[in-house]
Coordinates of C-alpha atoms in Angstrom, one line a residue:
M303 CA 0.2 -0.1 -0.1
R304 CA 1.6 3.4 -1.2
I305 CA 1.0 6.4 1.3
F306 CA 0.6 10.1 0.3
H307 CA 0.6 13.0 2.4
N308 CA -0.9 15.5 0.0
F309 CA -2.4 15.6 -3.4
D310 CA 1.2 16.6 -5.1
C311 CA 2.3 13.1 -6.3
V312 CA -1.3 11.2 -6.8
D313 CA -1.2 11.5 -10.7
D314 CA -0.2 7.6 -11.1
I315 CA -3.0 6.2 -9.1
V316 CA -5.2 4.4 -11.7
R317 CA -8.8 5.4 -11.9
P318 CA -9.4 6.2 -8.1
A319 CA -12.3 4.5 -6.1
V320 CA -12.3 6.7 -3.3
T321 CA -13.7 6.7 0.5
L322 CA -13.2 9.0 3.3
G323 CA -13.4 9.2 6.9
S324 CA -11.2 8.8 10.3
F325 CA -11.9 5.0 10.1
D326 CA -10.7 5.2 13.9
G327 CA -10.0 1.3 14.7
V328 CA -11.1 0.3 11.4
H329 CA -13.9 -1.6 12.7
T330 CA -16.5 -4.0 10.9
G331 CA -18.9 -1.1 10.4
H332 CA -15.9 0.5 8.4
R333 CA -15.0 -2.9 6.7
R334 CA -18.2 -2.9 4.9
I335 CA -17.4 0.7 3.1
L336 CA -13.8 -0.9 2.6
D337 CA -15.0 -4.0 0.9
S338 CA -17.4 -2.0 -1.3
L339 CA -14.4 0.4 -1.8
I340 CA -12.1 -3.0 -3.1
A341 CA -15.0 -4.2 -5.1
E342 CA -15.7 -0.9 -6.7
S343 CA -12.0 -0.5 -7.6
K344 CA -12.1 -3.8 -9.5
R345 CA -15.1 -3.5 -11.3
I346 CA -13.8 -0.3 -12.9
G347 CA -10.3 -1.3 -13.4
G348 CA -8.9 1.2 -10.8
Q349 CA -7.3 1.4 -7.5
S350 CA -8.9 2.0 -4.2
V351 CA -8.2 5.3 -2.3
V352 CA -9.1 5.6 1.6
I353 CA -8.6 9.3 2.5
T354 CA -8.1 10.0 6.2
F355 CA -7.3 12.8 8.5
D356 CA -4.5 13.4 10.9
P357 CA -5.3 14.7 13.6
H358 CA -8.7 13.3 14.3
P359 CA -11.2 16.2 13.2
R360 CA -12.4 16.4 16.7
Q361 CA -9.3 17.0 18.3
V362 CA -9.3 20.2 16.1
I363 CA -12.9 21.0 16.4
F364 CA -12.9 20.4 20.1
P365 CA -9.4 21.0 21.4
D366 CA -10.4 21.0 25.1
Q367 CA -12.1 17.5 25.2
K368 CA -9.8 14.8 25.9
M369 CA -9.9 11.8 23.0
E370 CA -8.7 8.4 23.3
L371 CA -8.1 7.2 19.7
L372 CA -8.0 3.5 19.2
T373 CA -5.4 3.6 16.6
S374 CA -2.5 5.7 15.8
L375 CA -2.0 6.4 12.1
D376 CA 0.6 3.7 11.7
E377 CA -1.7 1.4 13.1
K378 CA -4.6 2.6 11.2
A379 CA -2.5 2.1 8.0
E380 CA -1.1 -1.4 8.8
V381 CA -4.8 -2.8 9.2
L382 CA -5.7 -1.1 6.0
E383 CA -2.6 -2.8 4.2
R384 CA -4.0 -5.8 5.6
L385 CA -7.2 -5.6 4.0
G386 CA -5.7 -4.9 0.7
I387 CA -6.2 -1.2 0.3
D388 CA -4.0 0.1 -2.6
N389 CA -3.7 3.9 -1.4
L390 CA -3.8 5.6 1.7
L391 CA -4.1 9.7 1.4
V392 CA -3.5 11.4 5.0
I393 CA -4.7 14.9 4.9
K394 CA -3.7 17.4 7.7
F395 CA -6.9 18.5 9.2
D396 CA -6.4 22.1 10.4
E397 CA -8.5 25.4 10.2
D398 CA -8.0 26.1 7.0
F399 CA -9.2 22.1 5.8
R400 CA -12.0 22.7 8.3
R401 CA -13.5 25.7 6.6
L402 CA -13.3 23.9 2.9
S403 CA -16.7 23.3 1.6
S404 CA -17.9 19.7 0.7
E405 CA -18.3 20.7 -2.7
E406 CA -15.2 22.4 -3.0
F407 CA -13.1 19.6 -1.8
V408 CA -15.1 17.2 -4.2
R409 CA -14.6 19.4 -7.4
E410 CA -11.1 20.7 -6.8
Y411 CA -9.1 17.8 -4.8
L412 CA -11.2 14.7 -5.6
V413 CA -12.1 15.0 -9.3
K414 CA -9.8 17.7 -10.4
R415 CA -6.6 16.7 -8.8
L416 CA -7.1 13.1 -7.8
G417 CA -9.4 12.1 -10.8
M418 CA -11.8 10.3 -8.7
K419 CA -13.9 7.8 -11.0
S420 CA -16.1 6.1 -7.8
M421 CA -16.9 7.5 -4.5
I422 CA -18.1 5.2 -1.6
V423 CA -19.7 6.7 1.5
G424 CA -21.3 5.3 4.5
Y425 CA -25.2 5.4 5.5
N426 CA -24.6 8.5 7.8
H427 CA -21.4 9.8 6.2
H428 CA -21.1 13.6 6.5
F429 CA -17.8 15.8 5.3
G430 CA -17.0 19.3 5.0
H431 CA -17.7 22.6 6.6
N432 CA -20.5 22.3 8.8
R433 CA -20.8 18.4 7.9
S434 CA -22.8 19.5 4.8
G435 CA -21.3 16.7 2.4
D436 CA -23.8 13.7 2.5
F437 CA -24.9 11.5 0.1
N438 CA -27.9 13.6 -0.9
H439 CA -25.7 16.5 -1.2
L440 CA -23.3 14.4 -3.3
T441 CA -26.0 12.9 -6.1
P442 CA -26.3 16.3 -8.0
L443 CA -22.3 16.4 -8.2
H444 CA -21.7 12.7 -9.2
N445 CA -24.1 13.5 -12.0
E446 CA -22.5 16.5 -12.9
L447 CA -19.0 15.6 -12.6
N448 CA -19.2 12.0 -13.9
F449 CA -18.2 9.6 -11.0
N450 CA -19.9 6.8 -9.8
L451 CA -21.6 7.2 -6.2
T452 CA -22.4 4.3 -3.9
Q453 CA -24.1 4.5 -0.2
V454 CA -23.2 1.5 1.5
E455 CA -26.2 0.6 4.1
K456 CA -25.8 0.7 7.8
F457 CA -24.5 -2.8 9.0
D458 CA -26.0 -4.5 12.2
M459 CA -24.2 -7.7 13.9
G460 CA -27.2 -7.9 16.5
C461 CA -25.1 -6.5 19.4
G462 CA -25.9 -2.8 19.1
K463 CA -24.3 0.3 17.6
I464 CA -20.9 -0.4 15.9
S465 CA -18.8 2.6 16.3
S466 CA -15.4 4.0 17.3
T467 CA -16.9 5.6 20.6
E468 CA -18.7 2.4 21.9
I469 CA -15.5 0.5 21.1
R470 CA -13.1 2.7 23.0
K471 CA -15.8 2.3 26.0
M472 CA -15.7 -1.6 25.9
L473 CA -11.7 -1.4 26.1
T474 CA -11.7 1.2 29.0
D475 CA -14.5 -1.1 30.6
G476 CA -12.1 -4.1 30.1
D477 CA -14.6 -5.8 27.8
V478 CA -11.9 -6.9 25.3
A479 CA -13.4 -9.8 23.7
K480 CA -16.5 -7.9 22.6
A481 CA -14.4 -4.9 21.4
A482 CA -12.5 -7.9 19.3
K483 CA -15.8 -8.8 17.9
L484 CA -16.7 -5.3 16.8
L485 CA -13.2 -4.8 15.4
D486 CA -12.8 -8.3 14.1
Y487 CA -9.4 -8.5 15.2
Q488 CA -7.4 -8.4 18.5
Y489 CA -6.7 -5.1 19.7
F490 CA -3.1 -4.1 19.4
I491 CA -0.6 -1.1 20.1
I492 CA 2.2 -0.4 18.4
G493 CA 5.3 1.1 20.2
Q494 CA 9.0 0.7 21.2
T495 CA 11.1 -1.0 24.0
D496 CA 13.9 1.0 25.8
S497 CA 17.1 -0.2 26.7
T498 CA 15.9 -1.9 29.7
G499 CA 12.9 -3.7 27.7
A500 CA 10.3 -1.5 29.1
F501 CA 7.4 -1.0 26.3
A502 CA 6.4 2.2 25.3
P503 CA 3.1 2.7 22.9
N504 CA 3.0 5.3 20.2
M505 CA 0.0 7.0 21.8
P506 CA -2.5 8.4 18.9
N507 CA -4.0 10.7 20.9
K508 CA -0.8 13.0 21.2

């Protein structure tokens, strides 16, 4: 999997099929979107592109609220690579990007600069300034700008809401088994050991 940190070097991505979001934890709900993305990229003879943000948007919008993320950027990339994603594009989320409208982002960045051919969104996905970008907002744009648009329906495992917030709470409460079920993998932390052998995790919330 190739990792990009801006739109300057993405010219050789072939017929991009794109999804975007924070994807913290890359849980089973996210997997439905990612599976659809990979299938769509194969259908159109292109490559899958996941666009994510660093730092997490909530850390910029609500800087006074402590937020413990499930995965660091490196951990997220590792899971995405395991799943078979072709390209990961990491966008710096700052105040300038926060003010960018969803329409401008689609027109100028996804279509004009990336050359997006297909877009996959979740059933409740919102993006852009004031979270104005959703499936209904994208529908006229995909007709005008000639890209495919697919909305993935809600996924229910029969054990309540699947969300990164709920999984964080399960791990905090010590319910590792249930968290692993919603993640569909055993929770892990990437870190380093010092000269004494002590482990220091790469904390994603810093």
